[in-house]
Amino acid sequence: MGTPWGDRVFEATAAVVDALGPLADHGWDARAGGLEWTCRQTAAHIASDLLRYAAQLAGRTDDAYLRFAVTVADEAPPDELLRIIHGGGHVLAAVVDAAPTDARAWHWGPTDRSGFAAMGVGELLVHTYDITQGLGHDWRPPPALAAVVVERLHAGSAALDDPADVLLWSTGRIEIEGLDRVDDWVWRAAAR
């Protein structure tokens, strides 16, 4: 048996907080990479997705998305945003580990706990890439975590040597010579 999905969420959360922590004193009102959001808004989005995925799976909502919003105070400094992300990652990991293997909830179809965990890891990785780009820092997703996301959510993507390249290309973050640019994508998380 492989690494439990909750452990993967913990690992990705730690990697993100470790990468962004030293950048907390940078200008987080800068645009996050190629996104329309600022780095601050992107960090709030990460936290929101982690908590919404946890609630969706815990609530076993099987036909629609739960209608609620997670908001972060505009004045929350970056180090507080990172604590919220850290907490959201731990909540998602706990829900994923507590969910029975047959649990399903809605995300473009019935999605199992591995799908919600992989989406959480993916959100952590790609949006940390966006934030670090906006802050002028060179960071790439750890290859082992990127591989987990690609295998679970982007099966059939281009075969490249570096899983981080596949993840960043398949989510429209980078261009790769010889491959069409990806401008439109979704996490394909529905249970198989």
PDB file of N, CA, C and O in Angstrom, residues 101-145:
ATOM      1  N   THR A 101     -13.389   4.266   2.591  1.00  0.00           N
ATOM      2  CA  THR A 101     -12.892   4.139   1.212  1.00  0.00           C
ATOM      3  C   THR A 101     -14.005   4.276   0.181  1.00  0.00           C
ATOM      4  O   THR A 101     -13.734   4.662  -0.952  1.00  0.00           O
ATOM      5  N   ASP A 102     -15.233   3.978   0.560  1.00  0.00           N
ATOM      6  CA  ASP A 102     -16.334   4.091  -0.407  1.00  0.00           C
ATOM      7  C   ASP A 102     -17.037   5.450  -0.374  1.00  0.00           C
ATOM      8  O   ASP A 102     -18.010   5.657  -1.087  1.00  0.00           O
ATOM      9  N   ALA A 103     -16.537   6.386   0.433  1.00  0.00           N
ATOM     10  CA  ALA A 103     -17.152   7.717   0.514  1.00  0.00           C
ATOM     11  C   ALA A 103     -17.009   8.431  -0.827  1.00  0.00           C
ATOM     12  O   ALA A 103     -15.969   8.375  -1.474  1.00  0.00           O
ATOM     13  N   ARG A 104     -18.070   9.121  -1.225  1.00  0.00           N
ATOM     14  CA  ARG A 104     -18.074   9.906  -2.447  1.00  0.00           C
ATOM     15  C   ARG A 104     -18.753  11.245  -2.170  1.00  0.00           C
ATOM     16  O   ARG A 104     -19.685  11.330  -1.374  1.00  0.00           O
ATOM     17  N   ALA A 105     -18.287  12.272  -2.861  1.00  0.00           N
ATOM     18  CA  ALA A 105     -18.913  13.590  -2.816  1.00  0.00           C
ATOM     19  C   ALA A 105     -18.723  14.229  -4.183  1.00  0.00           C
ATOM     20  O   ALA A 105     -17.903  13.787  -4.983  1.00  0.00           O
ATOM     21  N   TRP A 106     -19.461  15.280  -4.446  1.00  0.00           N
ATOM     22  CA  TRP A 106     -19.506  15.884  -5.768  1.00  0.00           C
ATOM     23  C   TRP A 106     -18.288  16.763  -6.056  1.00  0.00           C
ATOM     24  O   TRP A 106     -17.928  17.639  -5.284  1.00  0.00           O
ATOM     25  N   HIS A 107     -17.658  16.528  -7.173  1.00  0.00           N
ATOM     26  CA  HIS A 107     -16.736  17.470  -7.812  1.00  0.00           C
ATOM     27  C   HIS A 107     -16.699  17.075  -9.286  1.00  0.00           C
ATOM     28  O   HIS A 107     -15.924  16.218  -9.685  1.00  0.00           O
ATOM     29  N   TRP A 108     -17.568  17.641 -10.075  1.00  0.00           N
ATOM     30  CA  TRP A 108     -17.745  17.273 -11.481  1.00  0.00           C
ATOM     31  C   TRP A 108     -18.003  15.780 -11.609  1.00  0.00           C
ATOM     32  O   TRP A 108     -17.505  15.118 -12.492  1.00  0.00           O
ATOM     33  N   GLY A 109     -18.741  15.254 -10.675  1.00  0.00           N
ATOM     34  CA  GLY A 109     -19.049  13.831 -10.637  1.00  0.00           C
ATOM     35  C   GLY A 109     -18.687  13.275  -9.270  1.00  0.00           C
ATOM     36  O   GLY A 109     -18.121  13.970  -8.429  1.00  0.00           O
ATOM     37  N   PRO A 110     -19.053  12.020  -9.010  1.00  0.00           N
ATOM     38  CA  PRO A 110     -18.758  11.420  -7.704  1.00  0.00           C
ATOM     39  C   PRO A 110     -17.247  11.236  -7.526  1.00  0.00           C
ATOM     40  O   PRO A 110     -16.596  10.550  -8.305  1.00  0.00           O
ATOM     41  N   THR A 111     -16.723  11.881  -6.516  1.00  0.00           N
ATOM     42  CA  THR A 111     -15.282  11.899  -6.281  1.00  0.00           C
ATOM     43  C   THR A 111     -14.968  11.248  -4.939  1.00  0.00           C
ATOM     44  O   THR A 111     -15.626  11.528  -3.948  1.00  0.00           O
ATOM     45  N   ASP A 112     -13.940  10.405  -4.943  1.00  0.00           N
ATOM     46  CA  ASP A 112     -13.556   9.721  -3.703  1.00  0.00           C
ATOM     47  C   ASP A 112     -12.519  10.531  -2.937  1.00  0.00           C
ATOM     48  O   ASP A 112     -12.108  11.611  -3.353  1.00  0.00           O
ATOM     49  N   ARG A 113     -12.111  10.001  -1.806  1.00  0.00           N
ATOM     50  CA  ARG A 113     -11.183  10.742  -0.942  1.00  0.00           C
ATOM     51  C   ARG A 113      -9.839  10.982  -1.627  1.00  0.00           C
ATOM     52  O   ARG A 113      -9.215  12.019  -1.410  1.00  0.00           O
ATOM     53  N   SER A 114      -9.393  10.055  -2.481  1.00  0.00           N
ATOM     54  CA  SER A 114      -8.120  10.282  -3.175  1.00  0.00           C
ATOM     55  C   SER A 114      -8.236  11.468  -4.125  1.00  0.00           C
ATOM     56  O   SER A 114      -7.285  12.224  -4.304  1.00  0.00           O
ATOM     57  N   GLY A 115      -9.405  11.644  -4.726  1.00  0.00           N
ATOM     58  CA  GLY A 115      -9.616  12.779  -5.614  1.00  0.00           C
ATOM     59  C   GLY A 115      -9.569  14.101  -4.877  1.00  0.00           C
ATOM     60  O   GLY A 115      -8.937  15.056  -5.326  1.00  0.00           O
ATOM     61  N   PHE A 116     -10.243  14.164  -3.717  1.00  0.00           N
ATOM     62  CA  PHE A 116     -10.223  15.403  -2.936  1.00  0.00           C
ATOM     63  C   PHE A 116      -8.826  15.687  -2.399  1.00  0.00           C
ATOM     64  O   PHE A 116      -8.380  16.832  -2.386  1.00  0.00           O
ATOM     65  N   ALA A 117      -8.123  14.663  -1.964  1.00  0.00           N
ATOM     66  CA  ALA A 117      -6.749  14.865  -1.478  1.00  0.00           C
ATOM     67  C   ALA A 117      -5.850  15.342  -2.611  1.00  0.00           C
ATOM     68  O   ALA A 117      -5.080  16.302  -2.445  1.00  0.00           O
ATOM     69  N   ALA A 118      -5.938  14.711  -3.769  1.00  0.00           N
ATOM     70  CA  ALA A 118      -5.101  15.104  -4.900  1.00  0.00           C
ATOM     71  C   ALA A 118      -5.419  16.521  -5.360  1.00  0.00           C
ATOM     72  O   ALA A 118      -4.503  17.285  -5.714  1.00  0.00           O
ATOM     73  N   MET A 119      -6.701  16.908  -5.340  1.00  0.00           N
ATOM     74  CA  MET A 119      -7.042  18.285  -5.700  1.00  0.00           C
ATOM     75  C   MET A 119      -6.454  19.261  -4.693  1.00  0.00           C
ATOM     76  O   MET A 119      -5.942  20.319  -5.070  1.00  0.00           O
ATOM     77  N   GLY A 120      -6.509  18.910  -3.409  1.00  0.00           N
ATOM     78  CA  GLY A 120      -5.909  19.772  -2.393  1.00  0.00           C
ATOM     79  C   GLY A 120      -4.410  19.926  -2.598  1.00  0.00           C
ATOM     80  O   GLY A 120      -3.875  21.041  -2.546  1.00  0.00           O
ATOM     81  N   VAL A 121      -3.730  18.818  -2.855  1.00  0.00           N
ATOM     82  CA  VAL A 121      -2.288  18.871  -3.118  1.00  0.00           C
ATOM     83  C   VAL A 121      -2.032  19.709  -4.366  1.00  0.00           C
ATOM     84  O   VAL A 121      -1.135  20.560  -4.391  1.00  0.00           O
ATOM     85  N   GLY A 122      -2.818  19.493  -5.403  1.00  0.00           N
ATOM     86  CA  GLY A 122      -2.651  20.254  -6.637  1.00  0.00           C
ATOM     87  C   GLY A 122      -2.839  21.745  -6.432  1.00  0.00           C
ATOM     88  O   GLY A 122      -2.046  22.554  -6.928  1.00  0.00           O
ATOM     89  N   GLU A 123      -3.886  22.133  -5.701  1.00  0.00           N
ATOM     90  CA  GLU A 123      -4.116  23.552  -5.425  1.00  0.00           C
ATOM     91  C   GLU A 123      -2.942  24.145  -4.664  1.00  0.00           C
ATOM     92  O   GLU A 123      -2.475  25.247  -4.974  1.00  0.00           O
ATOM     93  N   LEU A 124      -2.468  23.422  -3.664  1.00  0.00           N
ATOM     94  CA  LEU A 124      -1.308  23.892  -2.897  1.00  0.00           C
ATOM     95  C   LEU A 124      -0.107  24.121  -3.810  1.00  0.00           C
ATOM     96  O   LEU A 124       0.555  25.162  -3.740  1.00  0.00           O
ATOM     97  N   LEU A 125       0.178  23.167  -4.670  1.00  0.00           N
ATOM     98  CA  LEU A 125       1.384  23.240  -5.495  1.00  0.00           C
ATOM     99  C   LEU A 125       1.299  24.291  -6.598  1.00  0.00           C
ATOM    100  O   LEU A 125       2.213  25.099  -6.763  1.00  0.00           O
ATOM    101  N   VAL A 126       0.218  24.271  -7.375  1.00  0.00           N
ATOM    102  CA  VAL A 126       0.177  25.202  -8.515  1.00  0.00           C
ATOM    103  C   VAL A 126       0.026  26.645  -8.053  1.00  0.00           C
ATOM    104  O   VAL A 126       0.614  27.553  -8.648  1.00  0.00           O
ATOM    105  N   HIS A 127      -0.728  26.860  -6.982  1.00  0.00           N
ATOM    106  CA  HIS A 127      -0.900  28.243  -6.539  1.00  0.00           C
ATOM    107  C   HIS A 127       0.311  28.750  -5.760  1.00  0.00           C
ATOM    108  O   HIS A 127       0.568  29.962  -5.749  1.00  0.00           O
ATOM    109  N   THR A 128       1.072  27.864  -5.152  1.00  0.00           N
ATOM    110  CA  THR A 128       2.333  28.312  -4.557  1.00  0.00           C
ATOM    111  C   THR A 128       3.290  28.709  -5.667  1.00  0.00           C
ATOM    112  O   THR A 128       4.015  29.704  -5.544  1.00  0.00           O
ATOM    113  N   TYR A 129       3.281  27.970  -6.751  1.00  0.00           N
ATOM    114  CA  TYR A 129       4.071  28.372  -7.920  1.00  0.00           C
ATOM    115  C   TYR A 129       3.651  29.776  -8.366  1.00  0.00           C
ATOM    116  O   TYR A 129       4.496  30.644  -8.610  1.00  0.00           O
ATOM    117  N   ASP A 130       2.332  30.022  -8.460  1.00  0.00           N
ATOM    118  CA  ASP A 130       1.835  31.335  -8.867  1.00  0.00           C
ATOM    119  C   ASP A 130       2.324  32.429  -7.918  1.00  0.00           C
ATOM    120  O   ASP A 130       2.795  33.483  -8.357  1.00  0.00           O
ATOM    121  N   ILE A 131       2.192  32.179  -6.618  1.00  0.00           N
ATOM    122  CA  ILE A 131       2.586  33.175  -5.624  1.00  0.00           C
ATOM    123  C   ILE A 131       4.085  33.456  -5.708  1.00  0.00           C
ATOM    124  O   ILE A 131       4.508  34.616  -5.707  1.00  0.00           O
ATOM    125  N   THR A 132       4.878  32.405  -5.784  1.00  0.00           N
ATOM    126  CA  THR A 132       6.325  32.629  -5.830  1.00  0.00           C
ATOM    127  C   THR A 132       6.732  33.368  -7.102  1.00  0.00           C
ATOM    128  O   THR A 132       7.646  34.190  -7.067  1.00  0.00           O
ATOM    129  N   GLN A 133       6.040  33.101  -8.197  1.00  0.00           N
ATOM    130  CA  GLN A 133       6.313  33.858  -9.425  1.00  0.00           C
ATOM    131  C   GLN A 133       6.017  35.342  -9.198  1.00  0.00           C
ATOM    132  O   GLN A 133       6.787  36.203  -9.610  1.00  0.00           O
ATOM    133  N   GLY A 134       4.895  35.612  -8.559  1.00  0.00           N
ATOM    134  CA  GLY A 134       4.518  36.999  -8.282  1.00  0.00           C
ATOM    135  C   GLY A 134       5.473  37.703  -7.343  1.00  0.00           C
ATOM    136  O   GLY A 134       5.647  38.923  -7.417  1.00  0.00           O
ATOM    137  N   LEU A 135       6.094  36.949  -6.447  1.00  0.00           N
ATOM    138  CA  LEU A 135       7.031  37.527  -5.485  1.00  0.00           C
ATOM    139  C   LEU A 135       8.467  37.512  -5.991  1.00  0.00           C
ATOM    140  O   LEU A 135       9.389  37.877  -5.258  1.00  0.00           O
ATOM    141  N   GLY A 136       8.655  37.077  -7.241  1.00  0.00           N
ATOM    142  CA  GLY A 136       9.982  37.078  -7.839  1.00  0.00           C
ATOM    143  C   GLY A 136      10.911  36.018  -7.273  1.00  0.00           C
ATOM    144  O   GLY A 136      12.131  36.182  -7.266  1.00  0.00           O
ATOM    145  N   HIS A 137      10.339  34.915  -6.844  1.00  0.00           N
ATOM    146  CA  HIS A 137      11.122  33.832  -6.240  1.00  0.00           C
ATOM    147  C   HIS A 137      10.987  32.583  -7.112  1.00  0.00           C
ATOM    148  O   HIS A 137       9.905  32.272  -7.592  1.00  0.00           O
ATOM    149  N   ASP A 138      12.069  31.870  -7.297  1.00  0.00           N
ATOM    150  CA  ASP A 138      12.057  30.661  -8.120  1.00  0.00           C
ATOM    151  C   ASP A 138      11.730  29.453  -7.246  1.00  0.00           C
ATOM    152  O   ASP A 138      12.509  29.092  -6.364  1.00  0.00           O
ATOM    153  N   TRP A 139      10.567  28.860  -7.467  1.00  0.00           N
ATOM    154  CA  TRP A 139      10.132  27.674  -6.715  1.00  0.00           C
ATOM    155  C   TRP A 139       9.409  26.756  -7.672  1.00  0.00           C
ATOM    156  O   TRP A 139       8.669  27.218  -8.547  1.00  0.00           O
ATOM    157  N   ARG A 140       9.610  25.473  -7.498  1.00  0.00           N
ATOM    158  CA  ARG A 140       8.898  24.477  -8.306  1.00  0.00           C
ATOM    159  C   ARG A 140       8.312  23.426  -7.384  1.00  0.00           C
ATOM    160  O   ARG A 140       8.888  23.110  -6.345  1.00  0.00           O
ATOM    161  N   PRO A 141       7.182  22.845  -7.774  1.00  0.00           N
ATOM    162  CA  PRO A 141       6.591  21.790  -6.953  1.00  0.00           C
ATOM    163  C   PRO A 141       7.549  20.612  -6.774  1.00  0.00           C
ATOM    164  O   PRO A 141       8.251  20.241  -7.731  1.00  0.00           O
ATOM    165  N   PRO A 142       7.600  20.040  -5.577  1.00  0.00           N
ATOM    166  CA  PRO A 142       8.424  18.842  -5.383  1.00  0.00           C
ATOM    167  C   PRO A 142       7.971  17.741  -6.346  1.00  0.00           C
ATOM    168  O   PRO A 142       6.768  17.470  -6.468  1.00  0.00           O
ATOM    169  N   PRO A 143       8.904  17.101  -7.051  1.00  0.00           N
ATOM    170  CA  PRO A 143       8.532  16.115  -8.076  1.00  0.00           C
ATOM    171  C   PRO A 143       7.645  14.977  -7.565  1.00  0.00           C
ATOM    172  O   PRO A 143       6.704  14.588  -8.263  1.00  0.00           O
ATOM    173  N   ALA A 144       7.912  14.462  -6.381  1.00  0.00           N
ATOM    174  CA  ALA A 144       7.106  13.334  -5.887  1.00  0.00           C
ATOM    175  C   ALA A 144       5.656  13.749  -5.664  1.00  0.00           C
ATOM    176  O   ALA A 144       4.729  12.985  -5.979  1.00  0.00           O
ATOM    177  N   LEU A 145       5.431  14.939  -5.132  1.00  0.00           N
ATOM    178  CA  LEU A 145       4.058  15.411  -4.926  1.00  0.00           C
ATOM    179  C   LEU A 145       3.394  15.750  -6.254  1.00  0.00           C
ATOM    180  O   LEU A 145       2.211  15.468  -6.455  1.00  0.00           O
TER     181      LEU A 145
END
